[in-house]
Amino acid sequence: MSTHPSAVPVRAMLVLGTRPEAIKLAPVARAMAGSEQFEPVVVTTGQHREMLHQMLGLLGVDVRISLDVMRTRQELSDLTARLVQELGGAMRAQRPDLVVVQGDTTTALAGALAAFYEKIPVAHVEAGLRTGVLDNPFPEELNRCLIGRIARWHFAPTARAARHLTDEGVRAEQVFTTGNTVIDNLLWVLAEGTGASAFRTEARRILVTLHRRENQGDRMRAMGRALRRLAHRGDVEIVLPLHKSPAVRDALLPELDGHPGIELVEPLDYLDFAATLAECDLVLTDSGGIQEEAPSLSKPALVLRTTTERPEAVEAGAARLIGTDPDAIVGCAERLLDDPEEYRRMANAGNPFGDGRAASRVLAQLAEDFAADVPVGATAAGPYSAA
Ligand code: UD1
Ligand code: UDP
């Protein structure tokens, strides 16, 4: 592949399909839209229908192509096949200079794979996170590892994530530690406008989200019962924005609907979510992104999972990985609610995920590589071949 003529903007296809990808690629899309060096071509796959569209307008992302892949109760294999096929078609039609994917979703994996088939180099934002357990989170750990084999640029949020990649054999000159774009976005949104908090009372406020596939079914029902026990204290208000996934609703609605002290609400748009997070006392979550946002707003986070690919927050003392056992959930939450010293320690632990300038580092690196007299193509200088 030849070098890129400097007078022509680099045409970057940004592929996103789920709520967290919209949130975390928005800073990159906005920065590219404001730069003469790039022409962003945003493709939404629609892997999430309502939860994605709810985000895009608010986040200032200008969508060029909208695919419509979501099916109710979609199976991963069917979803992956539809995504690869439709994204391959979009790439052939648009001929971007590079494809940008984020994180570990099926959209991200399919975007990277389709780009590889079309011989278009891939930039991976939020690269290098690992739990070390291939099926937990399922299927995201594998997705992220596979994207790591395909990508030409690996934008790691932390030094640890960068190290995972070089330990796996990715060349150090293709790995860049940038911070996480989720912090860029959170700061942008908080500066941009005010949303409405979903909390209604003056009780101790607990914000809960649950959606992971490996927790669905009996385990998620038991987690719901743990929340009911917490609500029985009588001095807490639990707000739980329910993911649109029918599997999540099947598990949680029968346990929690109408229960005093628990408010089940529809997914909040990002402004309202940020306001709700800013107002809460405590976060209980199995979400990836919320583990990163909570420490930025000095909110202790209890991570309701058996593994995390974000141990930095746990090591900093801002989050605790407590698993999915109901007794552990109730016990850890009560300790934090009842022990002000313990609470203060977690709340003040700080944010290890960056300074809010990750997107500008991504753009600077891409601009430098496209302007330099080195090949950027996946086939000419793939991560595992000699340059
Ligand atoms: C996906 C990602 C996960 C990410 C999560 C963020 C994969 C494999 N997983 O998981 O990494 O943490 O998104 O939320 O890519 N649905 C709707 N409307 C929506 C969104 C979803 O109806 O707006 C329903 C669909 O019927 C779908 C189900 O929710 O079948 C699950 O969605 P899916 O994207 O398949 O996986 P998630 O579990 O949401
Ligand atoms: N979020 C939101 N509204 C909600 C719940 C979450 O805007 O009702 C945001 C949250 O701030 C975070 C992102 O969605 O940035 C996390 O998405 P999710 O938990 O669905 O996915 P994950 O991060 O686990 O991949």
Coordinates of C-alpha atoms in Angstrom, one line a residue, residues 99-247:
V99 CA -11.7 0.9 9.7
V100 CA -12.0 1.8 13.4
V101 CA -13.6 -0.6 15.8
Q102 CA -14.0 -0.4 19.6
G103 CA -14.0 -2.9 22.4
D104 CA -15.2 -6.4 22.3
T105 CA -18.7 -6.7 20.9
T106 CA -19.9 -8.8 18.0
T107 CA -20.1 -5.6 15.9
A108 CA -16.5 -4.9 16.7
L109 CA -15.3 -8.4 15.8
A110 CA -17.3 -8.5 12.6
G111 CA -16.1 -5.0 11.6
A112 CA -12.4 -6.1 12.1
L113 CA -13.0 -9.4 10.2
A114 CA -14.8 -7.8 7.3
A115 CA -12.0 -5.1 7.0
F116 CA -9.4 -7.9 7.0
Y117 CA -11.2 -9.6 4.1
E118 CA -11.4 -6.3 2.3
K119 CA -7.7 -5.7 3.0
I120 CA -8.4 -2.5 4.9
P121 CA -6.2 -1.8 8.0
V122 CA -7.9 -1.8 11.3
A123 CA -7.5 0.5 14.3
H124 CA -8.7 -1.0 17.6
V125 CA -9.8 1.4 20.3
E126 CA -9.8 0.0 23.8
A127 CA -7.4 -2.8 22.9
G128 CA -5.6 -5.2 25.2
L129 CA -8.1 -5.7 28.0
R130 CA -8.1 -9.4 29.2
T131 CA -9.6 -11.5 31.9
G132 CA -7.5 -14.4 30.8
V133 CA -10.6 -16.6 30.8
L134 CA -11.7 -17.2 27.2
D135 CA -15.4 -17.6 27.9
N136 CA -15.8 -15.0 30.6
P137 CA -17.1 -12.5 29.7
F138 CA -18.9 -14.5 27.0
P139 CA -18.2 -14.0 24.1
E140 CA -16.4 -10.7 24.6
E141 CA -13.0 -12.0 25.9
L142 CA -12.6 -14.1 22.7
N143 CA -13.8 -11.2 20.5
R144 CA -11.2 -8.9 21.9
C145 CA -8.4 -11.4 21.5
L146 CA -9.4 -12.0 17.9
I147 CA -9.5 -8.3 17.1
G148 CA -6.0 -8.1 18.6
R149 CA -4.8 -10.5 15.9
I150 CA -6.3 -8.4 13.1
A151 CA -5.6 -4.8 14.1
R152 CA -2.8 -2.7 12.7
W153 CA -3.2 0.0 15.5
H154 CA -3.8 -1.1 19.1
F155 CA -5.0 1.8 21.2
A156 CA -4.7 0.5 24.8
P157 CA -6.4 2.5 27.6
T158 CA -3.8 1.6 30.2
A159 CA -0.2 0.4 30.5
R160 CA -1.4 -3.0 31.6
A161 CA -3.6 -3.4 28.5
A162 CA -0.7 -2.4 26.4
R163 CA 1.5 -5.0 28.1
H164 CA -1.0 -7.8 27.5
L165 CA -0.7 -7.1 23.8
T166 CA 3.1 -7.0 23.6
D167 CA 3.1 -10.2 25.8
E168 CA 1.0 -11.8 23.1
G169 CA 3.5 -10.9 20.4
V170 CA 2.0 -7.7 19.0
R171 CA 4.9 -5.4 18.0
A172 CA 5.4 -2.6 20.6
E173 CA 5.5 0.1 17.8
Q174 CA 1.9 -0.8 17.0
V175 CA 0.6 -0.4 20.6
F176 CA -0.2 3.0 22.0
T177 CA -1.4 3.8 25.5
T178 CA -4.0 6.5 25.2
G179 CA -6.4 6.4 28.2
N180 CA -10.0 5.3 27.7
T181 CA -12.2 7.4 25.4
V182 CA -15.1 6.8 27.9
I183 CA -13.5 9.4 30.1
D184 CA -13.3 11.9 27.2
N185 CA -17.0 11.3 26.6
L186 CA -18.1 11.6 30.3
L187 CA -16.3 14.9 30.7
W188 CA -17.7 16.2 27.4
V189 CA -21.3 15.2 28.4
L190 CA -21.0 16.7 31.9
A191 CA -19.7 20.0 30.3
E192 CA -22.3 19.9 27.6
G193 CA -25.6 19.7 29.5
T194 CA -27.5 18.5 32.4
G195 CA -29.6 15.4 32.5
A196 CA -32.2 14.4 35.0
S197 CA -31.3 12.0 37.8
A198 CA -33.7 9.0 38.1
F199 CA -33.5 9.0 41.9
R200 CA -36.7 10.2 43.5
T201 CA -36.1 10.2 47.3
E202 CA -33.5 11.3 49.9
A203 CA -32.7 7.7 50.8
R204 CA -29.3 6.1 50.3
R205 CA -29.1 5.8 46.5
I206 CA -27.9 2.6 44.8
L207 CA -27.6 2.5 41.0
V208 CA -27.7 -1.0 39.5
T209 CA -27.1 -2.4 36.0
L210 CA -27.1 -6.1 35.0
H211 CA -26.9 -7.5 31.5
R212 CA -24.1 -9.9 30.9
R213 CA -24.9 -13.1 29.0
E214 CA -22.9 -15.3 31.4
N215 CA -25.1 -14.0 34.3
Q216 CA -28.5 -14.5 32.6
G217 CA -30.9 -17.1 33.9
D218 CA -30.8 -18.5 37.4
R219 CA -27.8 -16.5 38.5
M220 CA -29.4 -13.2 37.5
R221 CA -32.6 -14.1 39.2
A222 CA -30.7 -14.8 42.4
M223 CA -29.0 -11.4 42.0
G224 CA -32.4 -9.9 41.7
R225 CA -33.4 -11.5 45.0
A226 CA -30.2 -10.1 46.6
L227 CA -31.4 -6.6 45.5
R228 CA -34.7 -7.3 47.2
R229 CA -33.0 -8.1 50.4
L230 CA -31.0 -4.9 50.2
A231 CA -34.2 -2.9 49.6
H232 CA -35.7 -4.5 52.8
R233 CA -33.4 -2.3 54.8
G234 CA -35.9 0.4 54.2
D235 CA -33.3 3.2 54.0
V236 CA -32.2 2.7 50.3
E237 CA -33.6 3.6 46.9
I238 CA -32.4 1.2 44.2
V239 CA -32.6 2.5 40.6
L240 CA -32.1 -0.2 37.9
P241 CA -32.3 0.9 34.3
L242 CA -33.3 -2.4 32.6
H243 CA -31.4 -3.4 29.6
K244 CA -33.6 -4.0 26.5
S245 CA -32.5 -7.6 26.3
P246 CA -35.5 -9.9 26.8
A247 CA -33.3 -12.4 28.6

